[in-house]
PDB file of C-alpha atoms in Angstrom:
ATOM      1  CA  MET A1137       0.140   0.178  -0.003  1.00 46.00           C
ATOM      2  CA  GLU A1138       1.742   3.502  -0.452  1.00 46.00           C
ATOM      3  CA  LYS A1139       0.888   6.231   0.991  1.00 45.00           C
ATOM      4  CA  PRO A1140      -0.698   9.406  -0.144  1.00 46.00           C
ATOM      5  CA  ASP A1141       1.144  12.797  -0.864  1.00 48.00           C
ATOM      6  CA  ALA A1142       1.064  16.544   1.232  1.00 43.00           C
ATOM      7  CA  SER A1143      -1.068  17.537  -2.394  1.00 42.00           C
ATOM      8  CA  HIS A1144      -4.634  16.271  -1.249  1.00 44.00           C
ATOM      9  CA  SER A1145      -5.522  19.434  -0.263  1.00 42.00           C
ATOM     10  CA  ARG A1146      -7.076  20.018  -4.183  1.00 41.00           C
ATOM     11  CA  PRO A1147      -7.635  17.243  -6.141  1.00 42.00           C
ATOM     12  CA  ILE A1148      -4.710  16.047  -8.809  1.00 40.00           C
ATOM     13  CA  CYS A1149      -4.740  15.935 -12.545  1.00 38.00           C
ATOM     14  CA  ARG A1150      -5.751  12.366 -13.378  1.00 40.00           C
ATOM     15  CA  ARG A1151      -2.431  10.212 -14.479  1.00 38.00           C
ATOM     16  CA  ARG A1152      -1.697   9.371 -18.255  1.00 35.00           C
ATOM     17  CA  THR A1153      -0.526   5.640 -18.256  1.00 35.00           C
ATOM     18  CA  VAL A1154       1.631   4.217 -20.344  1.00 32.00           C
ATOM     19  CA  LEU A1155       0.254   1.662 -22.666  1.00 31.00           C
ATOM     20  CA  ARG A1156       1.290  -1.165 -23.310  1.00 34.00           C
ATOM     21  CA  ALA A1157       1.481  -3.684 -27.673  1.00 34.00           C
ATOM     22  CA  THR A1158      -1.377  -6.251 -27.454  1.00 36.00           C
ATOM     23  CA  GLY A1159      -0.978  -7.156 -30.719  1.00 38.00           C
ATOM     24  CA  LEU A1160      -3.307  -5.707 -33.898  1.00 33.00           C
ATOM     25  CA  GLY A1161      -7.267  -6.679 -34.305  1.00 39.00           C
ATOM     26  CA  ALA A1162      -7.630  -9.260 -36.818  1.00 37.00           C
ATOM     27  CA  ALA A1163     -10.819 -10.490 -38.969  1.00 38.00           C
ATOM     28  CA  LEU A1164     -13.027 -13.005 -36.432  1.00 36.00           C
ATOM     29  CA  PRO A1165     -14.997 -15.176 -39.322  1.00 38.00           C
ATOM     30  CA  VAL A1166     -18.902 -15.446 -37.452  1.00 37.00           C
ATOM     31  CA  ILE A1167     -21.220 -17.473 -39.350  1.00 37.00           C
ATOM     32  CA  GLY A1168     -20.123 -16.028 -42.873  1.00 40.00           C
ATOM     33  CA  GLU A1169     -20.714 -13.246 -42.113  1.00 40.00           C
ATOM     34  CA  VAL A1170     -17.310 -10.824 -40.687  1.00 37.00           C
ATOM     35  CA  ALA A1171     -16.753  -9.545 -36.894  1.00 37.00           C
ATOM     36  CA  THR A1172     -13.724  -7.781 -36.503  1.00 37.00           C
ATOM     37  CA  ALA A1173     -11.549  -7.152 -33.355  1.00 38.00           C
ATOM     38  CA  LYS A1174     -11.719  -4.393 -31.247  1.00 38.00           C
ATOM     39  CA  ALA A1175      -8.957  -1.622 -31.855  1.00 40.00           C
ATOM     40  CA  SER A1176      -5.855  -2.228 -30.420  1.00 41.00           C
ATOM     41  CA  ALA A1177      -4.885  -0.059 -28.188  1.00 44.00           C
ATOM     42  CA  SER A1178      -0.952  -0.138 -29.762  1.00 47.00           C
ATOM     43  CA  GLU A1179      -2.954   1.577 -32.891  1.00 49.00           C
ATOM     44  CA  PRO A1180      -2.441   5.752 -33.614  1.00 56.00           C
ATOM     45  CA  PRO A1181      -4.993   7.861 -31.745  1.00 55.00           C
ATOM     46  CA  ASP A1182      -6.787   8.367 -34.673  1.00 56.00           C
ATOM     47  CA  GLU A1183      -7.552   4.532 -35.028  1.00 52.00           C
ATOM     48  CA  ARG A1184      -8.340   4.471 -31.679  1.00 51.00           C
ATOM     49  CA  ASP A1185     -10.708   7.452 -31.673  1.00 55.00           C
ATOM     50  CA  GLU A1186     -12.737   5.338 -35.290  1.00 53.00           C
ATOM     51  CA  ALA A1187     -12.853   2.937 -32.486  1.00 50.00           C
ATOM     52  CA  ASP A1188     -14.612   4.844 -30.490  1.00 54.00           C
ATOM     53  CA  ASN A1189     -17.462   6.160 -32.645  1.00 57.00           C
ATOM     54  CA  ALA A1190     -18.106   2.610 -34.709  1.00 55.00           C
ATOM     55  CA  ASP A1191     -18.536   0.682 -30.517  1.00 71.00           C
ATOM     56  CA  PRO A1192     -18.648   3.775 -28.556  1.00 87.00           C
ATOM     57  CA  PRO A1193     -17.462   3.195 -24.372  1.00 93.00           C
ATOM     58  CA  THR A1194     -20.022   4.262 -22.324  1.00 95.00           C
ATOM     59  CA  ILE A1195     -20.810   5.599 -18.047  1.00 96.00           C
ATOM     60  CA  ARG A1196     -23.224   3.415 -17.186  1.00 95.00           C
ATOM     61  CA  SER A1197     -25.409   4.574 -14.866  1.00 95.00           C
ATOM     62  CA  GLN A1198     -25.346   2.026 -12.471  1.00 95.00           C
ATOM     63  CA  PHE A1199     -21.837   0.848 -13.752  1.00 95.00           C
ATOM     64  CA  GLY A1200     -20.030   3.489 -14.444  1.00 97.00           C
ATOM     65  CA  TYR A1201     -16.951   1.930 -16.623  1.00 96.00           C
ATOM     66  CA  SER A1202     -14.558   0.132 -14.924  1.00 94.00           C
ATOM     67  CA  GLY A1203     -10.140   0.067 -16.218  1.00 93.00           C
ATOM     68  CA  THR A1204      -6.939  -1.487 -15.413  1.00 90.00           C
ATOM     69  CA  SER A1205      -3.604   1.352 -14.900  1.00 85.00           C
ATOM     70  CA  ASP A1206      -2.977  -0.656 -18.380  1.00 84.00           C
ATOM     71  CA  ASP A1207      -6.027   1.396 -20.094  1.00 90.00           C
ATOM     72  CA  GLU A1208      -6.214   4.435 -20.870  1.00 91.00           C
ATOM     73  CA  ILE A1209      -9.210   5.740 -20.976  1.00 94.00           C
ATOM     74  CA  PRO A1210     -11.051   6.859 -24.193  1.00 94.00           C
ATOM     75  CA  ASN A1211     -11.160  10.240 -25.416  1.00 93.00           C
ATOM     76  CA  ARG A1212     -14.365  11.521 -25.212  1.00 94.00           C
ATOM     77  CA  LEU A1213     -14.892  10.107 -21.101  1.00 97.00           C
ATOM     78  CA  GLU A1214     -11.590  12.239 -20.836  1.00 96.00           C
ATOM     79  CA  PRO A1215     -13.119  13.258 -16.698  1.00 98.00           C
ATOM     80  CA  ASP A1216     -13.754  16.157 -15.532  1.00 98.00           C
ATOM     81  CA  GLU A1217     -12.297  15.541 -12.001  1.00 98.00           C
ATOM     82  CA  THR A1218     -10.142  13.382 -10.002  1.00 97.00           C
ATOM     83  CA  VAL A1219     -10.804  11.774  -7.609  1.00 98.00           C
ATOM     84  CA  GLU A1220      -7.805   9.614  -5.541  1.00 97.00           C
ATOM     85  CA  LEU A1221      -8.253   5.964  -2.682  1.00 96.00           C
ATOM     86  CA  HIS A1222      -5.594   5.819  -0.120  1.00 95.00           C
ATOM     87  CA  VAL A1223      -4.090   3.854   2.698  1.00 95.00           C
ATOM     88  CA  ASP A1224      -1.847   5.961   4.681  1.00 95.00           C
ATOM     89  CA  GLU A1225      -0.199   3.392   6.823  1.00 93.00           C
ATOM     90  CA  ASP A1226       0.878   5.849   9.288  1.00 95.00           C
ATOM     91  CA  LYS A1227      -2.193   6.008  10.863  1.00 95.00           C
ATOM     92  CA  ILE A1228      -3.063   2.621  10.907  1.00 95.00           C
ATOM     93  CA  ASP A1229      -1.526   0.662  14.703  1.00 95.00           C
ATOM     94  CA  ASP A1230      -0.448  -2.647  14.347  1.00 91.00           C
ATOM     95  CA  SER A1231       2.158  -3.022  17.071  1.00 92.00           C
ATOM     96  CA  ASN A1232      -0.629  -5.144  19.110  1.00 91.00           C
ATOM     97  CA  LEU A1233      -1.314  -7.662  16.415  1.00 89.00           C
ATOM     98  CA  PRO A1234      -4.833  -9.599  16.237  1.00 91.00           C
ATOM     99  CA  ALA A1235      -5.741  -6.579  17.947  1.00 93.00           C
ATOM    100  CA  LEU A1236      -5.239  -2.569  15.105  1.00 91.00           C
ATOM    101  CA  THR A1237      -6.198   0.817  16.243  1.00 95.00           C
ATOM    102  CA  VAL A1238      -7.008   2.954  12.731  1.00 95.00           C
ATOM    103  CA  GLU A1239      -7.248   6.301  13.403  1.00 96.00           C
ATOM    104  CA  PHE A1240      -9.831   8.688  11.191  1.00 96.00           C
ATOM    105  CA  GLY A1241      -8.344   8.912   7.984  1.00 96.00           C
ATOM    106  CA  ALA A1242      -6.381   5.808   7.780  1.00 96.00           C
ATOM    107  CA  PHE A1243      -8.689   4.991   4.981  1.00 96.00           C
ATOM    108  CA  HIS A1244      -9.404   7.742   2.539  1.00 97.00           C
ATOM    109  CA  PHE A1245     -11.213   9.578  -0.151  1.00 98.00           C
ATOM    110  CA  ALA A1246      -9.439  13.097  -1.035  1.00 97.00           C
ATOM    111  CA  PRO A1247     -10.794  15.032  -1.560  1.00 98.00           C
ATOM    112  CA  VAL A1248     -13.552  14.547   0.648  1.00 98.00           C
ATOM    113  CA  GLY A1249     -15.580  16.978  -0.261  1.00 98.00           C
ATOM    114  CA  LEU A1250     -15.855  17.672  -3.602  1.00 98.00           C
ATOM    115  CA  HIS A1251     -17.698  19.876  -6.492  1.00 98.00           C
ATOM    116  CA  VAL A1252     -19.622  19.681 -10.154  1.00 98.00           C
ATOM    117  CA  ASP A1253     -21.223  20.861 -13.014  1.00 98.00           C
ATOM    118  CA  PRO A1254     -23.248  18.566 -13.537  1.00 97.00           C
ATOM    119  CA  GLY A1255     -22.514  16.193 -16.211  1.00 97.00           C
ATOM    120  CA  ALA A1256     -19.221  16.481 -14.888  1.00 98.00           C
ATOM    121  CA  ILE A1257     -17.181  12.918 -15.277  1.00 98.00           C
ATOM    122  CA  VAL A1258     -15.420  12.154 -11.528  1.00 98.00           C
ATOM    123  CA  GLU A1259     -12.145   9.193 -12.673  1.00 97.00           C
ATOM    124  CA  PHE A1260     -11.572   7.741  -9.187  1.00 97.00           C
ATOM    125  CA  ASP A1261      -8.338   6.440  -9.625  1.00 95.00           C
ATOM    126  CA  PHE A1262      -7.375   3.430  -7.172  1.00 92.00           C
ATOM    127  CA  HIS A1263      -3.922   4.892  -6.081  1.00 90.00           C
ATOM    128  CA  THR A1264      -3.962   1.200  -3.052  1.00 87.00           C
ATOM    129  CA  PRO A1265      -5.768  -2.441  -4.248  1.00 82.00           C
ATOM    130  CA  GLU A1266     -10.083  -3.573  -2.178  1.00 89.00           C
ATOM    131  CA  HIS A1267     -11.901   0.086  -2.446  1.00 94.00           C
ATOM    132  CA  THR A1268     -14.969   0.990  -3.664  1.00 96.00           C
ATOM    133  CA  ALA A1269     -16.714   3.489  -4.729  1.00 97.00           C
ATOM    134  CA  THR A1270     -20.465   2.561  -4.223  1.00 97.00           C
ATOM    135  CA  ALA A1271     -22.994   5.355  -3.694  1.00 97.00           C
ATOM    136  CA  TYR A1272     -26.094   5.345  -0.232  1.00 96.00           C
ATOM    137  CA  HIS A1273     -28.473   4.177  -1.990  1.00 95.00           C
ATOM    138  CA  PRO A1274     -31.412   1.880  -1.067  1.00 93.00           C
ATOM    139  CA  GLY A1275     -30.789  -0.790  -3.696  1.00 93.00           C
ATOM    140  CA  GLN A1276     -27.032  -0.964  -1.650  1.00 92.00           C
ATOM    141  CA  GLU A1277     -29.709  -1.655   1.601  1.00 92.00           C
ATOM    142  CA  ARG A1278     -28.696   1.580   3.059  1.00 93.00           C
ATOM    143  CA  GLN A1279     -29.586   4.860   3.772  1.00 93.00           C
ATOM    144  CA  GLN A1280     -30.590   7.448   0.416  1.00 92.00           C
ATOM    145  CA  ARG A1281     -28.333  10.348  -0.196  1.00 93.00           C
ATOM    146  CA  VAL A1282     -28.031  10.473  -3.863  1.00 94.00           C
ATOM    147  CA  PRO A1283     -31.205  12.508  -5.696  1.00 93.00           C
ATOM    148  CA  ASP A1284     -34.281  11.399  -5.945  1.00 91.00           C
ATOM    149  CA  GLY A1285     -34.393   8.914  -9.025  1.00 93.00           C
ATOM    150  CA  VAL A1286     -30.480   7.300  -9.344  1.00 95.00           C
ATOM    151  CA  PRO A1287     -29.700   4.627  -9.452  1.00 96.00           C
ATOM    152  CA  ALA A1288     -28.056   2.259  -7.028  1.00 96.00           C
ATOM    153  CA  PHE A1289     -24.405   3.021  -8.416  1.00 98.00           C
ATOM    154  CA  SER A1290     -21.200   1.863  -7.355  1.00 97.00           C
ATOM    155  CA  SER A1291     -17.555   1.021  -9.212  1.00 95.00           C
ATOM    156  CA  THR A1292     -15.823  -3.070  -9.385  1.00 88.00           C
ATOM    157  CA  VAL A1293     -13.420  -3.765  -6.314  1.00 87.00           C
ATOM    158  CA  ASN A1294     -10.740  -2.346  -8.565  1.00 78.00           C
ATOM    159  CA  GLU A1295      -6.927  -2.881  -8.609  1.00 71.00           C
ATOM    160  CA  HIS A1296      -3.670  -0.722  -7.823  1.00 77.00           C
ATOM    161  CA  HIS A1297      -3.805   1.504  -9.891  1.00 82.00           C
ATOM    162  CA  GLY A1298      -6.648   0.574 -11.660  1.00 91.00           C
ATOM    163  CA  PHE A1299     -10.024   3.431 -11.978  1.00 95.00           C
ATOM    164  CA  TRP A1300     -13.613   3.737 -12.437  1.00 96.00           C
ATOM    165  CA  LEU A1301     -15.681   6.608 -13.695  1.00 97.00           C
ATOM    166  CA  TYR A1302     -18.775   7.904 -13.444  1.00 98.00           C
ATOM    167  CA  ARG A1303     -20.654  10.635 -14.777  1.00 98.00           C
ATOM    168  CA  PHE A1304     -22.925  12.759 -12.121  1.00 98.00           C
ATOM    169  CA  GLU A1305     -26.268  14.350 -14.529  1.00 97.00           C
ATOM    170  CA  GLU A1306     -28.421  15.538 -11.340  1.00 95.00           C
ATOM    171  CA  GLU A1307     -28.406  18.333  -9.873  1.00 95.00           C
ATOM    172  CA  GLY A1308     -27.946  17.646  -5.746  1.00 94.00           C
ATOM    173  CA  VAL A1309     -25.657  16.578  -3.469  1.00 94.00           C
ATOM    174  CA  TYR A1310     -24.355  11.962  -2.931  1.00 96.00           C
ATOM    175  CA  ASP A1311     -22.527  10.798  -0.134  1.00 96.00           C
ATOM    176  CA  LEU A1312     -20.162   7.980  -1.141  1.00 98.00           C
ATOM    177  CA  PHE A1313     -18.202   5.063   0.750  1.00 97.00           C
ATOM    178  CA  CYS A1314     -15.527   2.707  -0.081  1.00 97.00           C
ATOM    179  CA  ALA A1315     -17.271  -1.253   1.260  1.00 95.00           C
ATOM    180  CA  PRO A1316     -14.776  -2.562   2.105  1.00 93.00           C
ATOM    181  CA  HIS A1317     -13.707   0.311   5.003  1.00 95.00           C
ATOM    182  CA  GLU A1318     -16.882   2.659   5.279  1.00 96.00           C
ATOM    183  CA  TRP A1319     -16.108   1.235   8.889  1.00 95.00           C
ATOM    184  CA  GLY A1320     -12.763   2.997   9.464  1.00 95.00           C
ATOM    185  CA  GLY A1321     -14.087   6.494   8.509  1.00 96.00           C
ATOM    186  CA  MET A1322     -14.212   6.304   4.550  1.00 97.00           C
ATOM    187  CA  GLY A1323     -16.332   8.289   2.799  1.00 98.00           C
ATOM    188  CA  MET A1324     -17.538  11.488   1.033  1.00 98.00           C
ATOM    189  CA  ARG A1325     -20.027  13.850  -0.962  1.00 97.00           C
ATOM    190  CA  ILE A1326     -19.382  15.202  -4.420  1.00 97.00           C
ATOM    191  CA  VAL A1327     -22.631  18.104  -5.018  1.00 97.00           C
ATOM    192  CA  VAL A1328     -23.483  18.214  -8.690  1.00 97.00           C
ATOM    193  CA  GLY A1329     -24.481  22.062  -9.463  1.00 97.00           C
ATOM    194  CA  ASP A1330     -24.815  25.593  -7.838  1.00 95.00           C
ATOM    195  CA  ASP A1331     -27.746  25.312  -5.826  1.00 89.00           C
ATOM    196  CA  PRO A1332     -27.617  21.026  -4.506  1.00 82.00           C
ATOM    197  CA  GLY A1333     -30.366  21.800  -2.469  1.00 76.00           C
ATOM    198  CA  ASP A1334     -30.558  19.861   0.731  1.00 73.00           C
ATOM    199  CA  VAL A1335     -28.750  16.233   1.433  1.00 75.00           C
ATOM    200  CA  VAL A1336     -30.889  13.032   0.539  1.00 66.00           C
ATOM    201  CA  ARG A1337     -31.864  12.049   3.785  1.00 70.00           C
ATOM    202  CA  ALA A1338     -34.466   9.101   3.561  1.00 71.00           C
ATOM    203  CA  PRO A1339     -35.163   5.549   6.360  1.00 76.00           C
ATOM    204  CA  GLY A1340     -32.846   3.336   6.039  1.00 85.00           C
ATOM    205  CA  ARG A1341     -29.228   2.238   7.375  1.00 91.00           C
ATOM    206  CA  PRO A1342     -27.184   5.504   7.936  1.00 92.00           C
ATOM    207  CA  PRO A1343     -22.932   5.294   7.966  1.00 94.00           C
ATOM    208  CA  LEU A1344     -21.190   3.871  10.207  1.00 95.00           C
ATOM    209  CA  PRO A1345     -19.507   5.611  12.952  1.00 93.00           C
ATOM    210  CA  MET A1346     -16.181   6.541  11.718  1.00 95.00           C
ATOM    211  CA  THR A1347     -17.887   7.662   8.750  1.00 96.00           C
ATOM    212  CA  GLY A1348     -20.943   8.997  10.305  1.00 94.00           C
ATOM    213  CA  ALA A1349     -18.202  11.719  11.609  1.00 95.00           C
ATOM    214  CA  LEU A1350     -17.804  12.842   8.216  1.00 96.00           C
ATOM    215  CA  LEU A1351     -21.105  12.841   6.385  1.00 95.00           C
ATOM    216  CA  GLY A1352     -23.247  12.548   9.168  1.00 93.00           C
ATOM    217  CA  THR A1353     -24.942   9.679   9.787  1.00 89.00           C
ATOM    218  CA  GLY A1354     -29.175  11.719   9.031  1.00 81.00           C
ATOM    219  CA  LEU A1355     -30.427  10.734  12.435  1.00 80.00           C
ATOM    220  CA  ASP A1356     -32.210  13.310  15.783  1.00 77.00           C
ATOM    221  CA  GLY A1357     -30.796  16.084  13.294  1.00 72.00           C
ATOM    222  CA  ASP A1358     -26.729  15.391  12.880  1.00 80.00           C
ATOM    223  CA  ILE A1359     -25.072  16.723   9.003  1.00 79.00           C
ATOM    224  CA  GLY A1360     -21.159  16.010  10.572  1.00 85.00           C
ATOM    225  CA  HIS A1361     -18.544  17.886  10.107  1.00 94.00           C
ATOM    226  CA  PRO A1362     -19.382  21.601   8.631  1.00 93.00           C
ATOM    227  CA  ASP A1363     -17.155  20.940   6.668  1.00 95.00           C
ATOM    228  CA  VAL A1364     -18.566  19.710   3.650  1.00 94.00           C
ATOM    229  CA  GLU A1365     -22.008  20.869   3.813  1.00 93.00           C
ATOM    230  CA  PRO A1366     -22.955  20.997   0.599  1.00 93.00           C
ATOM    231  CA  GLN A1367     -23.102  25.086   0.652  1.00 93.00           C
ATOM    232  CA  ASN A1368     -19.170  25.065   1.433  1.00 95.00           C
ATOM    233  CA  ILE A1369     -18.091  22.412  -0.705  1.00 96.00           C
ATOM    234  CA  VAL A1370     -19.577  24.823  -3.368  1.00 96.00           C
ATOM    235  CA  ASP A1371     -17.799  27.439  -2.174  1.00 96.00           C
ATOM    236  CA  ASN A1372     -14.372  26.509  -1.517  1.00 96.00           C
ATOM    237  CA  GLY A1373     -14.870  23.499  -5.330  1.00 97.00           C
ATOM    238  CA  SER A1374     -13.225  20.693  -2.531  1.00 97.00           C
ATOM    239  CA  ILE A1375     -12.743  19.842   0.466  1.00 97.00           C
ATOM    240  CA  SER A1376      -9.457  17.219   1.471  1.00 96.00           C
ATOM    241  CA  GLY A1377      -9.753  15.395   5.091  1.00 94.00           C
ATOM    242  CA  ASP A1378      -6.162  16.437   5.978  1.00 90.00           C
ATOM    243  CA  GLU A1379      -8.795  20.331   7.189  1.00 88.00           C
ATOM    244  CA  LEU A1380     -11.062  18.274   9.077  1.00 93.00           C
ATOM    245  CA  GLY A1381      -8.998  17.456  12.153  1.00 89.00           C
ATOM    246  CA  ILE A1382     -11.271  14.452  13.390  1.00 93.00           C
ATOM    247  CA  ASP A1383      -9.089  13.640  15.891  1.00 93.00           C
ATOM    248  CA  LEU A1384     -11.504   9.757  16.241  1.00 95.00           C
ATOM    249  CA  GLU A1385      -9.853   6.079  16.414  1.00 94.00           C
ATOM    250  CA  VAL A1386     -11.693   2.383  16.646  1.00 93.00           C
ATOM    251  CA  THR A1387      -8.829  -0.851  16.828  1.00 93.00           C
ATOM    252  CA  ILE A1388     -10.547  -3.708  15.652  1.00 89.00           C
ATOM    253  CA  THR A1389      -9.497  -7.761  15.960  1.00 88.00           C
ATOM    254  CA  ALA A1390      -8.071  -9.429  13.036  1.00 72.00           C
ATOM    255  CA  PRO A1391      -8.706 -12.843  12.914  1.00 73.00           C
ATOM    256  CA  GLY A1392      -5.828 -15.234  14.127  1.00 65.00           C
ATOM    257  CA  PRO A1393      -3.571 -17.589  11.787  1.00 62.00           C
ATOM    258  CA  THR A1394      -5.339 -20.294  10.702  1.00 57.00           C
TER     259      THR A1394
END
């Protein structure tokens, strides 16, 4: 696992990975017809663009668009903003194994608050593995914390330096969490548009306590940390987790050897 660098106060420029040649496209006979293999990453950009137009890559409203560290983001899906997913090992104390003490921010999105325009594409860049970007939604058996009509979207559990793209169409407030690390406070808020309205707090299972300290539980008026209130995110553009000053930790017991 990599440690995050100190530049998390703003979304950083997305990386451009070096492509690995995968061979030439081939014509394959299929029941008297010809099916042409997809253009490979080794082809010139103009040829890849032609392939995109013939079979355009699509960001699906529920599953987004995923890629590995060896894939290039298609030109037509160039992201407007980037969010990184990290683990900070300095905030994990494993000196008393099998007990682990984990401070808030050990597992985190960077930034934890982001403002985008409707229709913006956000790239989620997996700087360490075993993360997801998942919407709080009844379809995930969670409290609804996305605008009405938005599906229960989620990334896959992506590999190291893989990426996931999602297009945020509807104006409003989107609360997201990492499914494997919600217990450790790994959540974030994306505000779409300049007048998003109130955070949706429909009935359902709220965030776990550590993440609730950031986003609020929505119970008894609990709205979470003031720095991630929607208007503050609109005013500032993005919010770094380092700016929050949340002083919480949780101790868990890791499984013993079998």
